[in-house]
Coordinates of C-alpha atoms and ligand atoms in Angstrom, one line a residue:
M2 CA 0.0 0.0 0.0
T3 CA 1.6 3.2 -1.1
R4 CA 0.4 6.6 -0.1
L5 CA 2.8 9.2 -1.3
I6 CA 2.9 13.0 -1.3
L7 CA 5.3 14.5 -3.9
L8 CA 6.5 17.9 -2.8
G9 CA 8.6 20.2 -4.9
P10 CA 8.7 23.6 -6.6
P11 CA 6.8 24.3 -9.9
G12 CA 8.7 22.7 -12.7
S13 CA 10.4 20.1 -10.5
G14 CA 8.9 17.2 -12.4
K15 CA 6.3 16.1 -9.8
G16 CA 3.6 15.5 -12.5
T17 CA 5.9 13.6 -14.8
Q18 CA 7.3 11.4 -12.0
A19 CA 3.9 10.9 -10.3
K20 CA 2.5 9.6 -13.6
A21 CA 5.3 7.2 -14.1
L22 CA 5.1 5.8 -10.6
A23 CA 1.3 5.6 -10.6
A24 CA 1.4 3.6 -13.8
S25 CA 4.0 1.2 -12.4
W26 CA 2.2 0.7 -9.1
H27 CA -1.4 0.7 -10.5
I28 CA -2.6 3.4 -8.1
P29 CA -4.2 6.8 -9.0
H30 CA -2.2 9.9 -9.6
I31 CA -4.1 12.8 -8.1
S32 CA -3.0 16.2 -9.4
T33 CA -4.9 19.2 -8.1
G34 CA -3.3 21.3 -10.9
D35 CA -4.6 18.9 -13.6
I36 CA -8.1 18.6 -11.9
L37 CA -8.3 22.4 -11.7
R38 CA -7.1 23.0 -15.3
Q39 CA -9.7 20.4 -16.5
A40 CA -12.4 22.2 -14.5
V41 CA -11.4 25.5 -16.1
Q42 CA -11.5 24.0 -19.5
D43 CA -15.0 22.5 -18.8
R44 CA -16.2 25.7 -17.3
T45 CA -17.6 24.0 -14.3
P46 CA -18.5 26.1 -11.2
L47 CA -15.1 25.0 -9.6
G48 CA -13.3 26.0 -12.8
L49 CA -14.9 29.4 -13.0
Q50 CA -13.9 30.1 -9.4
A51 CA -10.3 28.8 -9.8
Q52 CA -9.4 30.2 -13.2
S53 CA -8.2 33.7 -12.3
Y54 CA -6.1 32.4 -9.4
Q55 CA -4.5 29.7 -11.4
E56 CA -3.6 32.0 -14.3
R57 CA -2.0 34.5 -12.0
G58 CA 0.0 31.9 -10.3
E59 CA -1.8 32.4 -7.0
L60 CA -3.0 29.5 -4.8
V61 CA -6.7 28.7 -5.4
P62 CA -8.6 29.3 -2.1
D63 CA -8.2 26.5 0.4
R64 CA -11.9 25.9 0.7
L65 CA -12.1 24.9 -3.0
V66 CA -9.1 22.6 -3.1
M67 CA -10.1 21.0 0.3
D68 CA -13.6 20.2 -1.0
L69 CA -12.2 18.8 -4.2
M70 CA -9.6 16.6 -2.3
R71 CA -12.2 15.3 0.2
E72 CA -14.4 14.2 -2.7
R73 CA -11.5 12.7 -4.7
L74 CA -10.1 10.7 -1.7
D75 CA -13.6 9.3 -1.2
Q76 CA -13.5 7.5 -4.6
P77 CA -13.1 3.8 -4.4
D78 CA -9.9 3.7 -6.5
T79 CA -8.0 5.3 -3.6
N80 CA -8.4 2.1 -1.5
S81 CA -5.3 0.8 -3.2
G82 CA -3.2 3.9 -2.4
W83 CA -2.4 7.1 -4.2
I84 CA 0.2 9.6 -5.2
L85 CA -0.6 13.3 -4.5
D86 CA 0.9 15.9 -6.7
G87 CA 0.2 19.6 -5.9
F88 CA -1.5 18.9 -2.6
P89 CA -1.0 19.9 0.2
R90 CA 0.5 23.3 -0.9
N91 CA 0.4 25.2 2.5
L92 CA 0.2 24.3 6.2
A93 CA -3.6 24.7 6.4
Q94 CA -4.0 22.1 3.6
A95 CA -1.5 19.8 5.3
S96 CA -3.4 19.8 8.6
F97 CA -6.6 19.3 6.7
L98 CA -5.1 16.2 5.0
D99 CA -3.8 14.9 8.4
E100 CA -7.3 15.1 9.9
L101 CA -8.9 13.5 6.8
L102 CA -6.5 10.6 6.9
Q103 CA -6.7 10.2 10.7
K104 CA -10.4 9.8 10.5
R105 CA -9.9 7.0 8.0
D106 CA -7.1 5.3 9.9
Q107 CA -4.8 6.0 7.0
N108 CA -1.8 7.2 8.9
S109 CA 1.1 5.8 6.9
V110 CA 2.1 8.4 4.4
E111 CA 5.4 9.0 2.8
V112 CA 6.6 12.4 1.6
I113 CA 9.2 13.0 -1.1
S114 CA 10.8 16.4 -1.7
L115 CA 12.1 16.8 -5.2
E116 CA 15.0 19.2 -5.2
V117 CA 15.9 21.2 -8.3
P118 CA 17.9 24.5 -8.5
D119 CA 15.9 27.7 -9.4
E120 CA 17.6 28.3 -12.7
V121 CA 16.8 24.8 -13.9
L122 CA 13.1 25.3 -12.8
I123 CA 12.8 28.5 -14.7
E124 CA 14.2 27.1 -17.9
R125 CA 12.0 24.0 -17.7
M126 CA 8.8 26.1 -17.2
H127 CA 9.8 28.3 -20.2
E128 CA 10.1 25.2 -22.4
R129 CA 6.8 23.9 -21.1
G130 CA 5.1 27.2 -21.7
K131 CA 6.2 27.1 -25.4
K132 CA 5.2 23.5 -25.9
E133 CA 1.9 23.3 -24.0
G134 CA 0.8 26.9 -24.0
R135 CA 0.1 27.0 -20.3
K136 CA -1.0 30.5 -19.3
D137 CA 1.0 30.3 -16.0
D138 CA 4.3 29.4 -17.7
T139 CA 5.1 33.0 -18.7
D140 CA 7.9 35.0 -17.3
D141 CA 6.1 37.1 -14.6
V142 CA 3.8 34.3 -13.5
I143 CA 6.7 31.8 -13.3
R144 CA 8.6 34.2 -11.0
H145 CA 5.5 34.7 -8.9
R146 CA 4.8 30.9 -8.6
L147 CA 8.3 30.4 -7.3
E148 CA 7.7 33.1 -4.6
V149 CA 4.4 31.5 -3.6
Y150 CA 6.2 28.2 -3.4
R151 CA 8.9 29.6 -1.2
E152 CA 6.5 31.4 1.1
Q153 CA 3.7 28.9 1.4
T154 CA 4.7 25.5 0.3
A155 CA 8.4 25.2 1.3
P156 CA 7.5 25.3 5.0
L157 CA 5.9 21.9 4.5
I158 CA 9.4 20.4 4.1
S159 CA 10.3 21.0 7.7
Y160 CA 6.7 20.1 8.8
Y161 CA 7.1 16.6 7.3
R162 CA 10.8 16.3 8.2
E163 CA 10.0 16.9 11.9
R164 CA 7.5 14.1 11.7
Q165 CA 10.1 11.9 10.1
Q166 CA 8.0 11.3 7.0
L167 CA 10.3 13.1 4.5
T168 CA 12.9 11.9 2.1
S169 CA 14.7 14.3 -0.4
V170 CA 15.5 13.2 -3.9
N171 CA 17.6 15.0 -6.4
G172 CA 15.3 16.1 -9.3
N173 CA 18.1 17.6 -11.4
Q174 CA 18.9 14.4 -13.2
P175 CA 17.5 12.7 -16.4
L176 CA 13.8 11.7 -16.0
W177 CA 14.6 8.0 -15.9
A178 CA 17.2 8.5 -13.2
V179 CA 14.8 10.5 -11.0
T180 CA 12.2 7.7 -11.4
A181 CA 14.8 5.1 -10.5
A182 CA 15.8 7.1 -7.4
L183 CA 12.2 7.5 -6.3
Q184 CA 11.5 3.8 -6.8
E185 CA 14.5 3.0 -4.6
V186 CA 13.5 5.2 -1.7
I187 CA 9.7 4.5 -1.6
H188 CA 8.3 1.4 0.0
S189 CA 5.8 0.2 -2.6
Ligands
ADP27 P1 3.2 23.6 -10.8 O1 3.5 22.7 -9.7 O2 4.1 23.4 -12.0 O3 3.0 25.1 -10.5 P2 0.4 22.6 -10.8 O4 -0.3 22.1 -12.0 O5 0.7 21.7 -9.7 O6 1.8 23.2 -11.4 O7 -0.4 23.9 -10.3 C1 -0.7 25.0 -11.1 C2 -1.6 25.9 -10.3 O8 -2.8 25.3 -9.9 C3 -1.1 26.6 -9.1 O9 -0.2 27.7 -9.4 C4 -2.4 27.0 -8.3 O10 -3.0 28.1 -8.9 C5 -3.3 25.8 -8.6 N1 -3.2 24.8 -7.6 C6 -2.8 23.5 -7.7 N2 -2.8 22.8 -6.6 C7 -3.3 23.7 -5.6 C8 -3.5 23.6 -4.2 N3 -3.3 22.5 -3.5 N4 -3.9 24.7 -3.6 C9 -4.2 25.9 -4.2 N5 -4.0 26.0 -5.5 C10 -3.5 25.0 -6.2

């Protein structure tokens, strides 16, 4: 049973690695960024509320992502485990997740922090912006997302380290090497 949280700055490769691991372990990859982008595209009520935050590189309000995660983790496919990518993204979301899992007696969770230097992150996001046309992969928004990460998400590293749930992995290697490193440290 694997329950894994992938932490890391924007552009660190969380999504790519989460997809690879989820496929190899046959468990769902739950990406709040993907779910929100899909909601924006489908113009659902959630999407309409999330859009402007997402495009500016701000965090979408906690209430929206918490509701969305509560529902997602209620789906039967999560019984076999999961990989979270993009959640939690601040301390309030982390305590919310703790409570949710405690209620369900799902206390064994591993957390990986993917480490990549800023200059590499910026270059990767530029490339992605050109390829995929993501509205938040433009210069100003990229810079802002890194600030938001540093201020709101990075504190989760010490939060999970203090609880001895955290392992760091070097994300500045070829994709396959990062996947191999992850597979080595995670107890699947
Ligand atoms: P990246 O990690 O490369 O920034 P994501 O797809 O994970 O890309 O997230 C893109 C955007 O989606 C974020 O900048 C934010 O607006 C929104 N988002 C994703 N997850 C969350 C979350 N847990 N809380 C609030 N906003 C979120």
